[in-house]
Short mmCIF file of C-alpha atoms and ligand atoms in Angstrom, two decimals:
data_model
loop_
_atom_site.label_atom_id
_atom_site.label_comp_id
_atom_site.label_asym_id
_atom_site.label_seq_id
_atom_site.Cartn_x
_atom_site.Cartn_y
_atom_site.Cartn_z
CA MET A 160 -26.57 -1.37 19.14
CA THR A 161 -23.74 -2.82 16.64
CA SER A 162 -21.08 -4.74 18.30
CA PRO A 163 -17.66 -3.40 17.92
CA ALA A 164 -15.18 -3.84 15.07
CA ARG A 165 -12.02 -5.65 15.81
CA ILE A 166 -9.43 -4.07 14.68
CA VAL A 167 -5.74 -6.27 15.32
CA VAL A 168 -2.94 -3.59 15.40
CA LEU A 169 0.32 -4.92 14.46
CA PRO A 170 2.81 -2.11 14.95
CA GLY A 171 6.05 -3.82 14.37
CA ASP A 172 9.80 -2.91 13.77
CA GLY A 173 11.86 0.54 13.67
CA ILE A 174 9.31 3.80 13.29
CA GLY A 175 6.18 0.96 12.87
CA PRO A 176 4.73 1.16 16.56
CA GLU A 177 5.33 5.70 16.51
CA VAL A 178 3.20 5.61 13.37
CA THR A 179 1.10 3.47 14.25
CA ASP A 180 0.04 4.70 17.60
CA ALA A 181 -0.61 8.43 16.04
CA ALA A 182 -2.79 6.43 13.00
CA ARG A 183 -4.75 4.97 16.13
CA ARG A 184 -5.50 8.28 17.75
CA VAL A 185 -6.92 9.56 14.61
CA LEU A 186 -8.76 7.37 14.09
CA ASP A 187 -10.75 6.87 17.43
CA ALA A 188 -11.16 10.61 17.33
CA ALA A 189 -12.90 10.18 13.96
CA ALA A 190 -14.84 6.89 14.83
CA ALA A 191 -16.12 8.77 18.24
CA PRO A 192 -18.24 11.10 16.34
CA ALA A 193 -19.48 8.61 13.97
CA GLY A 194 -21.07 6.29 16.82
CA LEU A 195 -18.47 3.84 15.64
CA GLN A 196 -16.99 1.35 18.49
CA LEU A 197 -13.22 -0.34 18.36
CA ASP A 198 -11.60 -2.84 19.84
CA TYR A 199 -7.84 -3.04 19.51
CA VAL A 200 -6.22 -6.00 19.87
CA THR A 201 -2.28 -5.76 19.69
CA ASP A 202 0.08 -8.39 18.54
CA LEU A 203 3.84 -8.51 17.58
CA VAL A 204 5.05 -9.08 13.98
CA GLY A 205 8.25 -8.87 12.08
CA GLY A 206 11.62 -8.21 14.45
CA ALA A 207 9.54 -7.94 17.44
CA SER A 208 8.22 -11.62 17.24
CA VAL A 209 11.73 -12.54 15.77
CA ASP A 210 12.91 -11.24 19.19
CA ALA A 211 10.12 -12.63 21.31
CA HIS A 212 9.08 -15.96 19.88
CA GLY A 213 11.64 -16.93 16.69
CA VAL A 214 9.30 -15.97 14.22
CA ALA A 215 8.35 -13.40 11.98
CA LEU A 216 4.49 -13.94 11.84
CA ARG A 217 3.47 -16.97 14.41
CA PRO A 218 0.01 -18.91 13.54
CA GLN A 219 -1.44 -17.78 16.18
CA THR A 220 -1.47 -14.03 15.00
CA LEU A 221 -2.25 -15.06 11.70
CA ARG A 222 -5.86 -16.73 13.32
CA LEU A 223 -6.35 -13.41 15.02
CA CYS A 224 -6.09 -11.98 11.79
CA LYS A 225 -8.40 -13.92 10.45
CA THR A 226 -10.95 -13.15 13.10
CA ALA A 227 -10.45 -9.69 12.63
CA ASP A 228 -12.09 -6.97 10.73
CA ALA A 229 -9.22 -5.04 9.97
CA ILE A 230 -5.13 -5.20 10.44
CA LEU A 231 -3.57 -1.59 11.03
CA PHE A 232 -0.43 -2.60 10.15
CA GLY A 233 2.95 -0.32 10.64
CA ALA A 234 6.04 -1.38 9.15
CA VAL A 235 8.59 -4.52 9.71
CA GLY A 236 12.52 -5.27 9.13
CA GLY A 237 15.75 -3.60 10.61
CA PRO A 238 19.36 -4.22 9.91
CA ARG A 239 19.47 -6.21 13.07
CA TRP A 240 17.51 -9.01 11.81
CA ASP A 241 17.66 -8.75 8.04
CA ASP A 242 21.49 -8.79 7.41
CA ALA A 243 21.36 -11.97 10.17
CA ALA A 244 18.85 -13.80 8.38
CA PRO A 245 19.20 -17.05 6.14
CA GLN A 246 15.92 -18.60 6.69
CA SER A 247 12.92 -17.14 5.69
CA ALA A 248 10.82 -17.55 8.63
CA VAL A 249 12.84 -15.35 10.60
CA ARG A 250 12.74 -12.44 7.92
CA PRO A 251 10.83 -9.69 9.06
CA GLY A 252 9.52 -9.03 5.83
CA SER A 253 8.05 -12.49 5.57
CA ALA A 254 5.42 -11.49 8.10
CA LEU A 255 4.05 -9.28 5.56
CA LEU A 256 4.19 -11.51 2.68
CA GLY A 257 2.87 -14.61 5.17
CA LEU A 258 -0.25 -12.01 6.19
CA ARG A 259 -0.96 -10.98 2.37
CA LYS A 260 -1.23 -14.69 1.49
CA GLY A 261 -2.45 -16.16 4.22
CA LEU A 262 -5.53 -13.63 4.45
CA GLU A 263 -5.39 -13.96 0.35
CA LEU A 264 -5.00 -10.15 0.30
CA PHE A 265 -4.79 -10.15 -3.41
CA ALA A 266 -5.34 -6.24 -4.41
CA ASN A 267 -3.35 -3.69 -2.80
CA LEU A 268 -4.74 -0.56 -3.54
CA ARG A 269 -2.53 2.37 -3.12
CA PRO A 270 -3.87 6.02 -3.86
CA VAL A 271 -1.34 8.86 -4.87
CA ARG A 272 -2.99 12.38 -4.88
CA VAL A 273 -1.03 15.94 -4.44
CA ASP A 274 -2.48 17.83 -1.69
CA PRO A 275 -2.55 21.15 -3.00
CA ALA A 276 -0.12 22.62 0.20
CA MET A 277 2.02 20.10 -0.90
CA VAL A 278 2.75 21.01 -4.64
CA ALA A 279 5.82 22.94 -3.99
CA THR A 280 7.16 20.43 -1.94
CA SER A 281 7.36 17.57 -5.08
CA ALA A 282 10.61 16.66 -6.35
CA LEU A 283 8.80 17.43 -10.05
CA ARG A 284 7.53 20.88 -11.05
CA PRO A 285 4.52 22.55 -9.82
CA GLU A 286 2.60 22.32 -13.11
CA ARG A 287 3.50 18.65 -13.33
CA VAL A 288 1.94 17.34 -9.66
CA ARG A 289 -0.93 19.66 -9.66
CA ASP A 290 -4.21 17.73 -9.52
CA VAL A 291 -2.62 14.62 -9.61
CA ASP A 292 -5.25 11.80 -8.40
CA LEU A 293 -4.36 8.29 -9.29
CA LEU A 294 -4.74 4.85 -7.84
CA VAL A 295 -2.22 2.28 -8.40
CA VAL A 296 -4.02 -1.30 -7.87
CA ARG A 297 -1.36 -3.53 -7.35
CA GLU A 298 -1.41 -7.52 -7.62
CA LEU A 299 -0.09 -8.71 -4.05
CA THR A 300 -0.53 -12.66 -3.93
CA GLY A 301 1.41 -13.72 -7.02
CA GLY A 302 4.16 -13.10 -9.50
CA LEU A 303 8.03 -13.42 -8.48
CA TYR A 304 7.24 -12.67 -4.83
CA PHE A 305 5.32 -16.08 -4.75
CA SER A 306 5.51 -18.27 -7.51
CA LYS A 307 7.37 -21.69 -6.95
CA PRO A 308 10.47 -22.54 -7.58
CA LYS A 309 12.34 -19.93 -5.10
CA ARG A 310 15.67 -21.19 -3.98
CA ARG A 311 19.19 -20.95 -4.29
CA TYR A 312 21.41 -24.08 -4.93
CA ASP A 313 24.85 -25.47 -5.51
CA THR A 314 26.38 -25.60 -9.21
CA PRO A 315 29.87 -26.76 -10.04
CA ARG A 316 30.35 -23.23 -10.88
CA GLY A 317 29.23 -21.53 -7.65
CA GLN A 318 26.23 -20.79 -6.42
CA ALA A 319 22.82 -19.83 -8.75
CA ALA A 320 19.23 -18.72 -8.08
CA VAL A 321 15.99 -18.57 -9.30
CA ASP A 322 12.85 -17.20 -8.45
CA THR A 323 9.50 -17.23 -10.94
CA MET A 324 6.95 -15.28 -12.25
CA ARG A 325 3.86 -17.12 -12.72
CA TYR A 326 -0.10 -15.23 -13.08
CA SER A 327 -3.31 -17.31 -13.53
CA THR A 328 -6.35 -16.44 -15.20
CA PRO A 329 -8.54 -16.38 -12.30
CA GLU A 330 -5.73 -14.67 -10.45
CA ILE A 331 -5.47 -11.89 -13.19
CA GLU A 332 -9.31 -11.57 -13.48
CA ARG A 333 -10.01 -11.04 -9.91
CA VAL A 334 -7.44 -8.37 -9.49
CA ALA A 335 -8.72 -6.92 -13.02
CA VAL A 336 -12.06 -6.75 -11.56
CA ARG A 337 -11.17 -4.90 -8.80
CA ALA A 338 -9.01 -2.19 -10.89
CA PHE A 339 -12.22 -1.80 -12.82
CA GLU A 340 -15.00 -1.48 -10.36
CA LEU A 341 -12.71 0.67 -9.07
CA ALA A 342 -12.40 2.82 -11.91
CA ARG A 343 -16.01 2.87 -12.24
CA GLN A 344 -16.32 4.86 -9.17
CA ARG A 345 -13.49 7.71 -10.27
CA ARG A 346 -13.13 9.42 -13.79
CA ARG A 347 -13.47 5.67 -15.87
CA ARG A 348 -10.15 5.48 -17.22
CA LEU A 349 -8.01 2.16 -16.31
CA CYS A 350 -4.27 1.72 -17.78
CA SER A 351 -2.66 -1.62 -17.30
CA VAL A 352 0.80 -1.71 -16.99
CA ASP A 353 2.66 -5.31 -17.87
CA LYS A 354 6.04 -6.05 -19.73
CA ALA A 355 4.27 -7.79 -23.14
CA ASN A 356 6.63 -7.46 -25.34
CA VAL A 357 9.38 -9.81 -22.80
CA LEU A 358 7.08 -11.53 -20.67
CA GLU A 359 5.13 -14.54 -20.99
CA THR A 360 3.21 -13.45 -17.91
CA SER A 361 2.56 -10.07 -19.39
CA ARG A 362 1.13 -11.60 -22.55
CA LEU A 363 -1.57 -13.32 -20.19
CA TRP A 364 -2.17 -10.41 -18.32
CA ARG A 365 -3.04 -7.88 -21.14
CA THR A 366 -4.88 -10.63 -22.95
CA VAL A 367 -6.90 -11.27 -19.53
CA VAL A 368 -7.43 -7.90 -18.57
CA THR A 369 -8.29 -6.81 -22.31
CA ALA A 370 -11.26 -9.25 -22.09
CA VAL A 371 -12.23 -8.12 -18.49
CA GLY A 372 -12.37 -4.72 -20.30
CA GLN A 373 -14.87 -5.95 -22.17
CA ARG A 374 -17.68 -5.67 -19.65
CA TYR A 375 -16.82 -2.36 -18.31
CA PRO A 376 -17.48 -0.41 -22.10
CA ASP A 377 -17.68 2.40 -19.92
CA VAL A 378 -13.88 2.55 -18.98
CA THR A 379 -11.63 3.33 -21.09
CA THR A 380 -8.87 0.71 -21.01
CA THR A 381 -5.05 1.60 -22.52
CA HIS A 382 -1.95 -0.47 -22.24
CA LEU A 383 1.70 0.35 -21.20
CA LEU A 384 4.88 -1.13 -21.31
CA VAL A 385 6.38 -0.82 -17.43
CA ASP A 386 9.51 0.97 -18.67
CA ALA A 387 7.13 3.40 -20.65
CA PHE A 388 4.83 3.89 -17.75
CA ALA A 389 7.36 4.81 -15.54
CA MET A 390 8.42 7.45 -17.80
CA GLU A 391 5.14 8.85 -18.48
CA LEU A 392 4.49 8.90 -14.71
CA LEU A 393 6.97 11.41 -14.10
CA ARG A 394 6.10 13.28 -17.69
CA ARG A 395 2.17 13.29 -17.33
CA PRO A 396 0.81 12.03 -13.75
CA GLN A 397 -2.18 13.59 -14.37
CA ALA A 398 -3.07 11.83 -17.34
CA PHE A 399 -3.46 8.73 -15.02
CA ASP A 400 -7.06 7.41 -13.24
CA VAL A 401 -6.56 3.71 -12.15
CA VAL A 402 -3.25 1.84 -12.92
CA VAL A 403 -3.46 -1.79 -12.75
CA THR A 404 -0.22 -4.14 -12.47
CA GLU A 405 1.34 -6.98 -10.87
CA ASN A 406 2.95 -7.56 -7.94
CA LEU A 407 6.65 -6.28 -8.28
CA PHE A 408 5.92 -3.66 -10.79
CA GLY A 409 3.92 -2.19 -8.58
CA ASP A 410 6.03 -2.34 -5.45
CA ILE A 411 8.52 -0.38 -7.19
CA LEU A 412 6.31 2.11 -9.42
CA THR A 413 4.53 3.39 -6.27
CA ASP A 414 7.97 4.21 -4.31
CA GLU A 415 8.33 6.37 -7.99
CA ALA A 416 4.77 7.76 -7.65
CA SER A 417 5.33 8.73 -3.79
CA MET A 418 7.65 11.33 -5.30
CA LEU A 419 4.73 13.26 -7.10
CA ALA A 420 2.95 13.76 -3.41
CA GLY A 421 6.18 14.69 -1.92
CA ALA A 422 7.58 11.84 0.22
CA LEU A 423 7.55 8.10 0.97
CA GLY A 424 6.21 8.88 4.32
CA MET A 425 2.90 10.34 2.67
CA LEU A 426 1.10 7.48 1.05
CA PRO A 427 -1.05 4.94 2.30
CA SER A 428 -2.46 1.46 1.16
CA ALA A 429 -4.90 -0.81 1.72
CA SER A 430 -4.94 -4.57 1.08
CA LEU A 431 -8.29 -6.16 0.37
CA GLY A 432 -9.40 -9.60 -0.77
CA GLY A 433 -12.97 -11.13 -1.74
CA GLY A 434 -14.55 -9.75 1.39
CA THR A 435 -14.38 -6.76 3.47
CA LEU A 436 -11.34 -7.41 5.63
CA GLY A 437 -8.29 -5.56 4.60
CA LEU A 438 -4.81 -5.07 5.66
CA TYR A 439 -3.96 -1.28 5.89
CA GLU A 440 -0.14 -0.08 6.05
CA PRO A 441 1.63 3.14 4.77
CA ILE A 442 3.58 2.17 1.99
CA HIS A 443 6.93 3.70 3.51
CA GLY A 444 9.38 1.25 5.52
CA SER A 445 10.72 0.85 9.27
CA ALA A 446 13.15 3.45 8.60
CA PRO A 447 15.50 2.28 11.38
CA ASP A 448 17.85 5.43 11.12
CA ILE A 449 15.12 7.87 12.54
CA ALA A 450 12.99 5.12 14.90
CA GLY A 451 12.34 6.14 18.37
CA LYS A 452 13.15 9.68 17.69
CA GLY A 453 9.76 10.74 17.41
CA ILE A 454 9.91 12.56 13.90
CA ALA A 455 8.20 10.08 11.70
CA ASN A 456 5.74 11.41 9.00
CA PRO A 457 2.64 9.59 10.45
CA ILE A 458 0.61 10.72 7.56
CA GLY A 459 1.30 7.60 5.46
CA ALA A 460 -0.49 5.57 8.22
CA ILE A 461 -2.95 8.23 9.56
CA LEU A 462 -4.37 7.92 5.78
CA SER A 463 -4.26 3.82 5.96
CA ALA A 464 -6.70 4.28 8.62
CA ALA A 465 -8.73 6.66 6.53
CA LEU A 466 -8.82 3.80 4.26
CA LEU A 467 -9.44 1.35 6.95
CA LEU A 468 -12.84 3.20 7.60
CA ARG A 469 -13.74 3.71 4.39
CA TRP A 470 -12.87 -0.15 3.23
CA SER A 471 -13.49 -2.30 5.85
CA LEU A 472 -15.76 -0.58 8.35
CA ASN A 473 -17.95 0.98 5.28
CA ASN A 474 -17.95 4.33 6.76
CA GLU A 475 -17.06 7.25 4.10
CA ASP A 476 -18.12 10.07 5.99
CA ALA A 477 -15.63 9.26 9.13
CA ALA A 478 -12.82 8.34 6.03
CA GLN A 479 -13.35 12.16 4.65
CA ALA A 480 -12.98 13.78 8.22
CA ILE A 481 -9.83 11.87 8.44
CA GLU A 482 -8.71 12.77 4.81
CA ARG A 483 -10.07 16.47 5.53
CA ALA A 484 -8.05 16.60 8.96
CA VAL A 485 -4.85 16.01 7.16
CA SER A 486 -5.56 18.65 4.44
CA ARG A 487 -5.65 21.24 7.27
CA ALA A 488 -3.00 20.40 8.80
CA LEU A 489 -0.86 20.77 5.86
CA ALA A 490 -2.33 23.83 4.78
CA ALA A 491 -1.70 25.44 7.82
CA GLY A 492 1.87 24.55 7.81
CA LEU A 493 2.82 21.73 9.70
CA ARG A 494 5.65 19.71 8.03
CA THR A 495 7.30 16.40 9.45
CA ALA A 496 11.75 16.47 8.71
CA ASP A 497 10.91 14.58 5.64
CA ILE A 498 8.57 17.12 4.51
CA ALA A 499 10.04 20.54 5.75
CA ALA A 500 10.40 23.63 3.90
CA ASP A 501 13.19 25.52 4.61
CA ASP A 502 11.68 28.45 6.64
CA ARG A 503 10.23 26.31 9.43
CA ALA A 504 10.99 24.10 12.03
CA PRO A 505 9.89 20.68 11.36
CA VAL A 506 7.21 19.37 13.85
CA SER A 507 7.03 16.00 15.44
CA THR A 508 5.10 12.95 14.97
CA SER A 509 2.80 13.94 17.63
CA GLU A 510 2.87 17.07 17.01
CA MET A 511 1.46 16.40 14.02
CA ALA A 512 -0.99 13.65 15.06
CA ASP A 513 -2.88 16.32 17.73
CA ALA A 514 -3.14 19.07 15.10
CA ILE A 515 -4.30 16.00 13.00
CA VAL A 516 -6.94 15.01 15.77
CA GLY A 517 -8.03 18.60 16.30
CA GLY A 518 -8.71 18.52 12.50
CA ILE A 519 -11.57 16.24 12.71
CA ASP A 520 -14.85 17.90 12.40
C1 IPM B 131 5.82 -2.81 0.20
C2 IPM B 131 6.97 -2.81 0.67
C3 IPM B 131 7.06 -4.74 0.83
C4 IPM B 131 6.82 -5.09 -0.43
C5 IPM B 131 8.39 -5.43 1.60
C6 IPM B 131 8.43 -4.82 2.91
C7 IPM B 131 8.34 -6.99 1.39
O1 IPM B 131 8.38 -2.83 -0.14
O2 IPM B 131 4.98 -2.85 1.13
O3 IPM B 131 5.62 -1.91 -0.66
O4 IPM B 131 8.07 -5.39 -1.39
O5 IPM B 131 6.09 -5.33 -0.65
MG1 MG B 132 7.65 -1.09 -1.64
#
């Protein structure tokens, strides 16, 4: 018998614990029939860790994650910590950034699929969103998020601040390779998004992506400027297959893309590096306004558990079982408050999770 997979669960703050709990139940329900054994270890991150230990991410938590097969992550942050957090070590978001960087998870996969049952819920007209199936590959450990210098300083005329956007050829190359490989498993189209008319980093980005693309002659490569892409994403979202872009552009564009799928709460993500270790989290935040009420949409977290099975545990069947079960629950008309239709009462987080568990075949 193979040894159990080691999953580190980091529920975090706000609705993080609620949606992570739902995801874990669904993960267990999909793992059992697949003969997969999962060992969970739970730890504190974000504001919860600040309260207990004085820092958002302890070194031993990072070490624990390094020895895991996968990390299931909820969300971090909340006004209590964010509003009163001058140093970075006690800002909850720094836990997430520390994990991404510390584990070298440079490729963030954010699939955007519009479920047939959700077509009517989208903010866009049905014919615009039907059959949307794209995959954003966001560079996750470089760019404005991490490059130095990054600081605030005093000047004779008050304060000034600087963030730096830096990319090296190897950083661009490795995420581009990942994106091209993924395009090969899909519809063989790759759109690279940059701001090459203004930014030097984007001109390097375009050069490197073009060079990598020559090794993938079977994949059609296009390049779009980020402002034009933001527009095209709403005008003709069905045209896109794999989209590769730098860190901040990917952050912004995937919140926009979530509106195609109906709500921010629907979208999962996988953060991957060179090996099979991955961190899986919904793209939404900690939603402090609804935390503890049991009404959060768990689907983004549940679909993240499916990605965990796919990318870290190499179990495509179990991953698809979860994705089918989510589709079934939506087709049956179950809706949490964020995606509720006017004519039906919304279900709670745990009712949605129960229905999805029940739909695993
Ligand atoms: C995301 C989030 C994070 C990011 C925040 C919480 C640091 O918005 O994962 O999209 O900006 O990457
Ligand atoms: Mg974001």
